[in-house]
Coordinates of C-alpha atoms in Angstrom, one line a residue:
X1 CA -51.7 -52.7 -12.3
X2 CA -51.0 -51.7 -8.7
X3 CA -48.6 -48.8 -8.2
X4 CA -45.1 -50.0 -7.6
X5 CA -42.4 -47.5 -6.7
X6 CA -38.7 -47.6 -7.4
X7 CA -35.9 -45.7 -5.7
X8 CA -32.4 -46.0 -7.3
X9 CA -29.8 -46.6 -4.6
X10 CA -26.2 -45.7 -5.2
X11 CA -24.5 -49.0 -4.4
X12 CA -21.2 -50.4 -5.8
X13 CA -21.4 -53.8 -7.5
X14 CA -18.4 -55.7 -6.4
X15 CA -16.3 -57.7 -8.9
X16 CA -17.6 -61.2 -9.3
X17 CA -16.5 -63.2 -6.2
X18 CA -15.4 -66.7 -6.1
X19 CA -18.0 -69.4 -6.5
X20 CA -20.1 -70.0 -3.4
X21 CA -20.1 -66.3 -2.3
X22 CA -22.8 -63.8 -2.8
X23 CA -22.3 -60.6 -4.8
X24 CA -22.5 -58.4 -1.7
X25 CA -22.5 -59.3 2.0
X26 CA -26.0 -58.0 2.5
X27 CA -27.6 -60.0 -0.3
X28 CA -29.5 -63.2 0.4
X29 CA -28.2 -65.7 -2.3
X30 CA -30.7 -67.4 -4.5
X31 CA -30.0 -70.8 -6.0
X32 CA -28.4 -70.4 -9.4
X33 CA -29.1 -72.5 -12.5
X34 CA -26.2 -74.8 -11.4
X35 CA -27.7 -75.2 -7.9
X36 CA -24.9 -73.2 -6.3
X37 CA -25.0 -69.9 -4.5
X38 CA -23.4 -67.2 -6.5
X39 CA -23.3 -63.5 -7.5
X40 CA -25.8 -63.8 -10.2
X41 CA -28.5 -64.5 -7.7
X42 CA -29.6 -61.3 -5.9
X43 CA -33.3 -61.4 -4.9
X44 CA -33.5 -59.5 -1.6
X45 CA -31.4 -57.2 0.6
X46 CA -31.0 -57.8 4.3
X47 CA -29.7 -54.4 5.3
X48 CA -29.8 -51.0 3.9
X49 CA -32.4 -49.2 1.7
X50 CA -34.6 -51.3 -0.5
X51 CA -34.5 -50.9 -4.2
X52 CA -38.3 -50.7 -4.3
X53 CA -40.3 -48.2 -2.2
X54 CA -43.3 -45.9 -2.4
X55 CA -42.1 -42.9 -4.3
X56 CA -41.8 -43.8 -8.0
X57 CA -44.1 -45.7 -10.3
X58 CA -43.4 -48.6 -12.6
X59 CA -43.5 -46.1 -15.4
X60 CA -40.5 -44.3 -14.0
X61 CA -38.5 -47.6 -14.0
X62 CA -39.4 -48.5 -17.6
X63 CA -39.4 -45.0 -19.1
X64 CA -36.3 -45.8 -21.1
X65 CA -35.2 -42.8 -23.3
X66 CA -35.7 -43.2 -27.0
X67 CA -31.9 -43.2 -27.2
X68 CA -29.6 -43.6 -24.3
X69 CA -29.5 -40.5 -22.1
X70 CA -28.4 -42.0 -18.9
X71 CA -25.2 -40.0 -19.0
X72 CA -23.8 -37.4 -21.3
X73 CA -21.7 -40.1 -22.9
X74 CA -24.7 -42.3 -23.5
X75 CA -26.7 -39.4 -24.9
X76 CA -24.7 -39.5 -28.2
X77 CA -26.6 -41.0 -31.1
X78 CA -26.3 -44.8 -31.1
X79 CA -24.6 -44.9 -34.4
X80 CA -21.7 -42.8 -33.1
X81 CA -21.2 -44.8 -29.9
X82 CA -18.6 -47.6 -29.6
X83 CA -19.6 -51.1 -28.8
X84 CA -19.2 -52.1 -26.1
X85 CA -20.0 -48.8 -24.3
X86 CA -20.5 -49.3 -20.5
X87 CA -21.8 -46.1 -18.9
X88 CA -22.9 -47.3 -15.5
X89 CA -21.8 -49.9 -13.0
X90 CA -22.9 -53.4 -14.2
X91 CA -25.6 -54.1 -13.4
X92 CA -26.9 -50.5 -13.4
X93 CA -29.4 -49.0 -11.0
X94 CA -32.4 -49.5 -13.3
X95 CA -31.3 -53.1 -14.0
X96 CA -31.0 -53.8 -10.2
X97 CA -34.5 -52.3 -9.6
X98 CA -36.0 -54.4 -12.4
X99 CA -34.4 -57.6 -11.1
X100 CA -35.9 -56.9 -7.7
X101 CA -39.3 -56.4 -9.2
X102 CA -38.9 -59.4 -11.5
X103 CA -38.0 -61.8 -8.6
X104 CA -41.3 -60.9 -6.9
X105 CA -43.7 -61.7 -9.8
X106 CA -42.1 -64.2 -12.2
X107 CA -41.7 -68.0 -11.9
X108 CA -38.7 -69.0 -9.9
X109 CA -38.1 -71.8 -12.4
X110 CA -36.5 -69.4 -14.9
X111 CA -32.7 -70.1 -14.5
X112 CA -31.4 -66.6 -15.5
X113 CA -27.7 -66.4 -16.4
X114 CA -26.9 -62.9 -15.2
X115 CA -28.7 -59.6 -14.6
X116 CA -28.9 -58.3 -18.1
X117 CA -32.1 -56.2 -18.8
X118 CA -32.2 -55.6 -22.6
X119 CA -34.5 -53.0 -24.0
X120 CA -33.4 -52.6 -27.6
X121 CA -31.0 -54.1 -30.1
X122 CA -29.5 -53.4 -33.5
X123 CA -27.3 -55.9 -35.4
X124 CA -25.0 -57.6 -33.0
X125 CA -25.5 -54.9 -30.3
X126 CA -27.8 -54.9 -27.3
X127 CA -28.6 -51.9 -25.1
X128 CA -29.8 -52.4 -21.6
X129 CA -32.3 -50.4 -19.5
X130 CA -29.5 -48.2 -18.1
X131 CA -28.1 -47.3 -21.6
X132 CA -25.1 -49.7 -21.6
X133 CA -24.4 -51.1 -25.0
X134 CA -23.1 -54.7 -25.2
X135 CA -21.6 -56.8 -28.0
X136 CA -24.1 -59.7 -28.2
X137 CA -22.4 -63.1 -28.7
X138 CA -25.4 -64.9 -27.2
X139 CA -28.1 -63.8 -29.7
X140 CA -31.0 -64.7 -27.3
X141 CA -29.6 -68.3 -27.1
X142 CA -28.7 -68.6 -30.8
X143 CA -32.1 -67.2 -31.9
X144 CA -31.4 -63.7 -33.5
X145 CA -29.8 -65.1 -36.6
X146 CA -30.3 -61.9 -38.7
X147 CA -29.3 -59.7 -35.8
X148 CA -31.5 -57.5 -33.8
X149 CA -34.2 -55.5 -35.6
X150 CA -33.0 -56.3 -39.1
X151 CA -34.8 -53.8 -41.3
X152 CA -36.1 -56.4 -43.8
X153 CA -37.4 -58.7 -41.0
X154 CA -39.0 -55.7 -39.2
X155 CA -40.7 -54.6 -42.5
X156 CA -42.0 -58.1 -43.1
X157 CA -43.4 -58.3 -39.6
X158 CA -45.0 -54.9 -39.9
X159 CA -46.6 -55.6 -43.3
X160 CA -48.1 -58.9 -42.2
X161 CA -49.3 -57.5 -38.8
X162 CA -51.2 -54.8 -40.7
X163 CA -53.0 -57.4 -42.7
X164 CA -53.6 -60.4 -40.3
X165 CA -52.0 -61.2 -37.0
X166 CA -53.6 -64.5 -36.3
X167 CA -56.0 -67.1 -37.7
X168 CA -55.5 -70.7 -36.8
X169 CA -53.8 -72.7 -39.6
X170 CA -55.0 -75.9 -38.0
X171 CA -58.6 -75.3 -39.0
X172 CA -58.3 -72.8 -41.9
X173 CA -56.1 -72.1 -44.9
X174 CA -53.7 -69.2 -44.5
X175 CA -51.8 -68.2 -47.7
X176 CA -48.5 -67.6 -45.9
X177 CA -48.5 -70.9 -44.1
X178 CA -48.0 -73.2 -47.2
X179 CA -45.6 -70.6 -48.7
X180 CA -43.4 -70.9 -45.6
X181 CA -43.7 -74.7 -45.7
X182 CA -42.6 -74.7 -49.4
X183 CA -39.6 -72.5 -48.7
X184 CA -38.5 -74.7 -45.8
X185 CA -38.8 -77.8 -48.0
X186 CA -36.8 -76.1 -50.7
X187 CA -33.9 -75.3 -48.5
X188 CA -34.0 -78.6 -46.7
X189 CA -31.4 -81.4 -47.5
X190 CA -34.1 -83.7 -48.9
X191 CA -33.9 -84.6 -52.6
X192 CA -37.6 -85.5 -52.8
X193 CA -41.0 -83.8 -52.2
X194 CA -41.4 -82.7 -48.6
X195 CA -44.3 -81.7 -46.3
X196 CA -43.9 -79.5 -43.3
X197 CA -45.6 -79.2 -39.9
X198 CA -45.3 -75.8 -38.2
X199 CA -45.3 -75.2 -34.5
X200 CA -44.3 -72.4 -32.2
X201 CA -41.0 -73.7 -30.8
X202 CA -38.3 -76.3 -30.8
X203 CA -39.8 -78.4 -28.0
X204 CA -43.1 -78.5 -29.9
X205 CA -41.7 -80.0 -33.0
X206 CA -39.7 -82.5 -31.0
X207 CA -42.9 -83.6 -29.5
X208 CA -44.4 -83.8 -33.0
X209 CA -41.5 -85.9 -34.2
X210 CA -41.9 -88.5 -31.4
X211 CA -45.6 -88.9 -32.3
X212 CA -44.9 -89.2 -36.0
X213 CA -42.1 -91.7 -35.6
X214 CA -44.1 -94.0 -33.4
X215 CA -47.1 -93.7 -35.7
X216 CA -45.3 -94.1 -39.0
X217 CA -43.2 -97.1 -37.8
X218 CA -45.6 -98.8 -35.4
X219 CA -42.6 -99.2 -33.0
X220 CA -42.5 -98.0 -29.4
X221 CA -38.9 -97.1 -28.6
X222 CA -36.9 -93.8 -29.2
X223 CA -33.2 -93.2 -28.6
X224 CA -31.6 -89.9 -27.8
X225 CA -28.0 -89.1 -26.7
X226 CA -26.3 -88.3 -23.4
X227 CA -25.5 -84.6 -23.4
X228 CA -28.4 -83.8 -25.7
X229 CA -31.0 -81.1 -25.2
X230 CA -34.4 -81.3 -26.9
X231 CA -36.7 -79.2 -24.7
X232 CA -38.6 -79.1 -21.5
X233 CA -42.1 -80.4 -22.2
X234 CA -42.8 -84.0 -21.1
X235 CA -41.7 -85.9 -24.2
X236 CA -38.8 -83.6 -25.1
X237 CA -37.5 -83.4 -21.6
X238 CA -37.4 -87.2 -21.5
X239 CA -35.1 -87.1 -24.5
X240 CA -33.0 -84.4 -22.9
X241 CA -30.0 -85.7 -21.0
X242 CA -27.7 -82.8 -20.6
X243 CA -28.3 -82.1 -16.9
X244 CA -30.2 -84.1 -14.3
X245 CA -32.0 -81.0 -13.0
X246 CA -34.2 -81.1 -16.1
X247 CA -35.7 -84.4 -14.8
X248 CA -35.6 -83.8 -11.1
X249 CA -39.0 -84.2 -9.4
X250 CA -40.9 -84.8 -12.7
X251 CA -40.9 -88.6 -12.9
X252 CA -42.1 -90.8 -14.2
X253 CA -41.2 -89.5 -17.6
X254 CA -42.1 -90.8 -21.1
X255 CA -41.6 -94.6 -21.3
X256 CA -39.6 -96.3 -24.0
X257 CA -36.7 -93.8 -24.2
X258 CA -33.0 -94.8 -24.1
X259 CA -29.9 -92.7 -24.1
X260 CA -26.7 -93.5 -26.0
X261 CA -23.2 -92.1 -25.7
X262 CA -22.5 -89.3 -28.2
X263 CA -19.9 -88.1 -30.6
X264 CA -17.3 -90.8 -31.2
X265 CA -17.4 -93.4 -33.9
X266 CA -16.7 -96.1 -31.3
X267 CA -19.8 -95.0 -29.4
X268 CA -21.9 -96.6 -32.2
X269 CA -20.9 -100.0 -30.9
X270 CA -23.2 -99.3 -27.9
X271 CA -26.2 -99.9 -30.1
X272 CA -25.3 -103.5 -31.0
X273 CA -23.5 -104.4 -27.8
X274 CA -26.0 -102.9 -25.3
X275 CA -29.2 -101.6 -26.8
X276 CA -30.1 -104.2 -29.4
X277 CA -28.5 -107.0 -27.4
X278 CA -29.9 -106.3 -23.9
X279 CA -32.6 -103.6 -23.9
X280 CA -34.6 -103.4 -27.0
X281 CA -34.5 -105.3 -30.3
X282 CA -33.6 -103.1 -33.3
X283 CA -36.9 -103.8 -35.0
X284 CA -38.8 -102.2 -32.1
X285 CA -36.8 -98.9 -32.2
X286 CA -38.9 -96.2 -34.0
X287 CA -36.3 -93.4 -34.2
X288 CA -33.0 -92.0 -33.1
X289 CA -32.9 -88.3 -32.5
X290 CA -29.6 -86.5 -32.6
X291 CA -28.2 -82.9 -32.5
X292 CA -25.6 -82.9 -35.3
X293 CA -23.7 -80.6 -33.0
X294 CA -24.8 -80.6 -29.4
X295 CA -26.0 -77.2 -28.2
X296 CA -26.8 -76.8 -24.5
X297 CA -24.8 -79.9 -23.8
X298 CA -21.5 -78.0 -24.6
X299 CA -21.3 -77.2 -28.3
X300 CA -19.8 -80.6 -28.9
X301 CA -18.8 -81.4 -32.5
X302 CA -18.9 -85.1 -33.2
X303 CA -16.1 -87.0 -34.9
X304 CA -16.1 -87.5 -38.6
X305 CA -17.8 -90.7 -39.3
X306 CA -20.2 -90.6 -36.3
X307 CA -23.3 -89.2 -38.1
X308 CA -22.5 -91.2 -41.2
X309 CA -22.3 -94.4 -39.2
X310 CA -25.6 -93.5 -37.4
X311 CA -27.3 -93.1 -40.8
X312 CA -26.0 -96.4 -42.1
X313 CA -27.2 -98.2 -38.9
X314 CA -30.7 -96.6 -39.2
X315 CA -30.9 -97.7 -42.8
X316 CA -29.9 -101.2 -41.8
X317 CA -32.6 -101.6 -39.2
X318 CA -35.4 -99.4 -40.6
X319 CA -35.0 -96.8 -37.9
X320 CA -36.0 -93.2 -38.5
X321 CA -33.1 -90.7 -38.0
X322 CA -34.3 -87.3 -36.7
X323 CA -31.9 -84.4 -36.9
X324 CA -32.6 -81.8 -34.2
X325 CA -31.2 -78.7 -35.9
X326 CA -33.1 -76.3 -33.6
X327 CA -29.8 -74.6 -32.6
X328 CA -27.4 -75.8 -35.2
X329 CA -29.5 -75.1 -38.3
X330 CA -30.6 -71.9 -40.2
X331 CA -27.1 -71.1 -41.4
X332 CA -25.4 -71.0 -38.0
X333 CA -22.6 -73.5 -38.7
X334 CA -21.7 -72.0 -42.1
X335 CA -24.1 -74.4 -44.0
X336 CA -27.8 -74.1 -44.0
X337 CA -28.0 -77.3 -42.0
X338 CA -25.2 -78.8 -39.9
X339 CA -25.8 -82.3 -41.3
X340 CA -24.7 -81.0 -44.7
X341 CA -21.1 -80.9 -43.3
X342 CA -21.1 -84.7 -43.3
X343 CA -23.4 -85.3 -46.3
X344 CA -26.1 -86.9 -44.1
X345 CA -29.7 -86.8 -45.0
X346 CA -32.0 -87.5 -42.0
X347 CA -35.6 -88.8 -42.2
X348 CA -36.9 -85.7 -40.3
X349 CA -35.3 -82.4 -39.8
X350 CA -36.4 -80.1 -36.9
X351 CA -35.8 -76.4 -36.9
X352 CA -36.7 -73.4 -34.7
X353 CA -34.7 -70.7 -32.9
X354 CA -33.0 -68.8 -35.7
X355 CA -35.3 -69.7 -38.6
X356 CA -37.6 -66.7 -37.9
X357 CA -35.1 -64.3 -36.3
X358 CA -36.7 -64.3 -32.9
X359 CA -40.4 -64.8 -33.8
X360 CA -41.9 -68.0 -32.3
X361 CA -41.8 -70.7 -35.1
X362 CA -40.7 -74.3 -35.2
X363 CA -40.9 -76.7 -38.1
X364 CA -40.8 -80.4 -38.7
X365 CA -39.6 -81.0 -42.3
X366 CA -39.7 -84.5 -43.8
X367 CA -40.3 -86.4 -47.1
X368 CA -44.0 -86.2 -48.0
X369 CA -44.3 -90.0 -47.9
X370 CA -43.5 -89.9 -44.2
X371 CA -45.8 -87.2 -43.1
X372 CA -48.7 -88.9 -45.0
X373 CA -48.6 -91.5 -42.2
X374 CA -50.8 -89.2 -40.1
X375 CA -54.2 -88.0 -41.0
X376 CA -56.4 -85.0 -40.1
X377 CA -56.5 -84.4 -36.4
X378 CA -53.4 -86.5 -35.6
X379 CA -51.5 -83.3 -34.7
X380 CA -52.1 -79.6 -34.8
X381 CA -51.6 -76.2 -33.1
X382 CA -53.7 -73.2 -32.5
X383 CA -50.8 -70.8 -32.9
X384 CA -48.3 -72.9 -34.9
X385 CA -47.4 -71.2 -38.2
X386 CA -48.7 -67.8 -37.0
X387 CA -48.8 -65.4 -40.0
X388 CA -46.4 -62.9 -38.5
X389 CA -43.9 -65.5 -37.5
X390 CA -44.1 -67.0 -41.0
X391 CA -43.4 -63.6 -42.5
X392 CA -40.3 -63.3 -40.4
X393 CA -39.2 -66.7 -41.5
X394 CA -39.6 -65.9 -45.2
X395 CA -37.5 -62.8 -44.8
X396 CA -34.9 -64.7 -42.7
X397 CA -34.5 -67.4 -45.3
X398 CA -33.8 -64.8 -48.0
X399 CA -31.1 -63.1 -45.9
X400 CA -29.5 -66.5 -45.0
X401 CA -29.2 -67.3 -48.7
X402 CA -28.0 -63.9 -49.7
X403 CA -24.8 -64.1 -47.6
X404 CA -25.4 -64.6 -43.9
X405 CA -24.7 -68.3 -44.0
X406 CA -21.4 -67.6 -45.8
X407 CA -20.6 -64.9 -43.2
X408 CA -21.1 -67.4 -40.4
X409 CA -18.5 -69.7 -42.0
X410 CA -16.0 -66.8 -42.4
X411 CA -16.5 -65.3 -38.9
X412 CA -16.3 -68.8 -37.4
X413 CA -12.9 -69.4 -38.9
X414 CA -11.8 -66.0 -37.7
X415 CA -13.0 -66.7 -34.2
X416 CA -11.4 -70.1 -33.9
X417 CA -8.1 -68.7 -35.1
X418 CA -8.3 -66.0 -32.4
X419 CA -9.4 -68.3 -29.6
X420 CA -7.1 -71.3 -30.0
X421 CA -4.1 -69.4 -28.5
X422 CA -6.0 -69.3 -25.2
X423 CA -5.5 -73.1 -24.8
X424 CA -1.8 -72.7 -25.5
X425 CA -1.4 -69.9 -23.0
X426 CA -3.6 -71.2 -20.2
X427 CA -3.6 -75.0 -20.6
X428 CA -4.7 -75.6 -17.0
X429 CA -7.7 -73.3 -17.3
X430 CA -8.7 -73.6 -21.0
X431 CA -9.1 -77.3 -21.8
X432 CA -10.4 -77.0 -25.4
X433 CA -11.5 -74.6 -28.0
X434 CA -14.0 -76.1 -30.5
X435 CA -16.9 -75.2 -32.8
X436 CA -18.1 -74.9 -36.3
X437 CA -19.2 -71.6 -37.9
X438 CA -20.8 -69.5 -35.2
X439 CA -21.3 -72.3 -32.8
X440 CA -18.2 -71.7 -30.7
X441 CA -17.4 -73.3 -27.4
X442 CA -14.5 -72.9 -24.9
X443 CA -14.2 -75.7 -22.3
X444 CA -12.7 -74.7 -18.9
X445 CA -11.3 -76.9 -16.2
X446 CA -14.2 -76.3 -13.7
X447 CA -17.8 -75.1 -13.9
X448 CA -16.8 -72.3 -11.5
X449 CA -14.2 -70.9 -13.9
X450 CA -16.6 -71.1 -16.8
X451 CA -19.1 -69.0 -14.7
X452 CA -16.4 -66.5 -13.7
X453 CA -15.4 -66.0 -17.4
X454 CA -19.0 -65.5 -18.3
X455 CA -19.3 -62.9 -15.6
X456 CA -16.0 -61.2 -16.5
X457 CA -17.3 -60.9 -20.1
X458 CA -20.6 -59.4 -18.9
X459 CA -18.7 -56.8 -16.9
X460 CA -16.6 -55.9 -20.0
X461 CA -19.6 -55.6 -22.3
X462 CA -19.6 -59.0 -24.0
X463 CA -22.6 -61.3 -23.8
X464 CA -21.8 -65.0 -23.8
X465 CA -23.5 -68.0 -22.1
X466 CA -22.4 -71.1 -20.3
X467 CA -23.2 -74.5 -21.6
X468 CA -22.4 -78.1 -20.9
X469 CA -20.6 -78.9 -17.6
X470 CA -17.9 -76.3 -17.8
X471 CA -18.0 -74.5 -21.2
X472 CA -18.8 -71.0 -22.4
X473 CA -20.5 -70.7 -25.8
X474 CA -20.5 -67.9 -28.3
X475 CA -23.3 -67.8 -30.8
X476 CA -23.4 -64.3 -32.2
X477 CA -25.9 -63.1 -34.8
X478 CA -24.9 -64.2 -38.3
X479 CA -24.6 -60.5 -39.2
X480 CA -21.6 -60.1 -36.9
X481 CA -18.8 -58.2 -38.8
X482 CA -15.1 -58.9 -38.9
X483 CA -14.4 -56.0 -36.7
X484 CA -17.0 -57.0 -34.1
X485 CA -15.7 -60.5 -34.1
X486 CA -12.2 -59.2 -33.5
X487 CA -13.5 -57.1 -30.6
X488 CA -15.4 -60.1 -29.1
X489 CA -12.3 -62.3 -29.3
X490 CA -10.2 -59.6 -27.6
X491 CA -12.7 -59.1 -24.8
X492 CA -13.2 -62.8 -24.2
X493 CA -9.4 -63.3 -24.1
X494 CA -9.0 -60.5 -21.6
X495 CA -11.7 -62.1 -19.5
X496 CA -9.9 -65.4 -19.5
X497 CA -6.6 -63.7 -18.7
X498 CA -8.2 -61.9 -15.8
X499 CA -9.6 -65.2 -14.4
X500 CA -6.3 -66.9 -14.9
X501 CA -4.5 -64.1 -13.2
X502 CA -6.8 -64.3 -10.2
X503 CA -6.1 -68.0 -10.0
X504 CA -2.4 -67.3 -10.2
X505 CA -1.8 -69.1 -13.5
X506 CA 1.1 -68.1 -15.7
X507 CA 1.1 -64.3 -15.9
X508 CA -0.2 -61.2 -14.3
X509 CA -3.4 -59.8 -15.7
X510 CA -1.8 -57.0 -17.7
X511 CA 0.9 -59.3 -19.2
X512 CA -1.5 -62.0 -20.1
X513 CA -4.1 -59.7 -21.6
X514 CA -1.4 -57.8 -23.4
X515 CA 0.0 -60.9 -25.0
X516 CA -3.3 -61.8 -26.6
X517 CA -5.0 -58.4 -27.1
X518 CA -5.8 -57.6 -30.7
X519 CA -5.6 -61.2 -31.9
X520 CA -7.3 -61.1 -35.3
X521 CA -7.5 -63.7 -38.0
X522 CA -8.5 -63.3 -41.6
X523 CA -12.0 -64.3 -42.4

């Protein structure tokens, strides 16, 4: 690797400016994930000293102490430090230098929410490259279900890695592969024998489900929902309809895909009145794929009766119902699978993200009679069902069943009780508080305000993520404690109050924050 040198420049990071302005006057804005210029986008400096020069190697940038020693405060053992614990400006000097380096060598297609540079984690805590400790309510986009570095997951990974890291399950028989398939079938909602296909990610098993649905039914058409997100590969991105940017410039996409309105019982009329009447006969529709709770589309919980009605309609017309539980599954909503809240059993269930605590694993679970539609060679994967990822999944399933799923339900109730007052105090800013378990969403009046709340949380040591048009989601690890949840709700409330005060709504920052600080609800 060529020598790259880093000099840390003492600069002050200004508070997040209004949308449309760069973080500092001497920064060239970069297009953000929303297509706007904003303070999260800081690739290059026009004036002043560069962050990268010829005096320090990459090793100096990434020589992170074994435990934080950035300041005397940060040098205390991690176990004795509070969370959050911000010991530098945000982002810190090492983080700024890393972002500068990153922007020069990585694909510009990566959207990047804000300049967080994590280097280690424990439970619901993330520590960045500068020694700042954050309360993690993003969990790597709802992936780290058992928290960061759970000892039992780490042990399972280590033990498997010492024996066998990889051998392709597509061509050979790995002992841990069918063990994982059997466990996934056991915890699935199906009341009959199952078979399981393992891939590396959510988008891969979505692709597998499209192929299987068309093959098994002999029908060409697939229906997804407006607001849904199913991945970014060609088939899955065709199903995705949460933002037009995911399709921009990539057409023509997969043919034979339609998008229906989502979430309300009355939306089901669209199938009879529009799809079956004008676009595609019901007996030519192979499958309908649905997120039981929409994820990237805004953490949208459907009305009671919507999924049940969808199931009845599929049964009536012989259409396969595919439940995309990639974000909502693995205990996140307080049940193992979100469909269980409505008593719905799909024809295929897709999982990934949290099922292996951060290791790359996706699974298509279905009744054995359905998977028997395809024969050897119809689908496979070199890395799918990797032994190390399978070991992590087996440990994760044990932990979910031992209490993490129940904790998700309790902490979700606590969070919703603490967040609902925000809508009452700031009705013009906070339009809705919603969620189930640890899929929590707060809808704001504009995308700019959602982005400002996300940034204000980051500055205060709380990691959250935007989703949908103008919402902020909270998806903490399922190990989050009652105390951590109370802290997270307090910080989020303070961030909302700060944005509201800046916009002149209701109360001054101190009054608004004081009125809602310390809101806690029994789990």
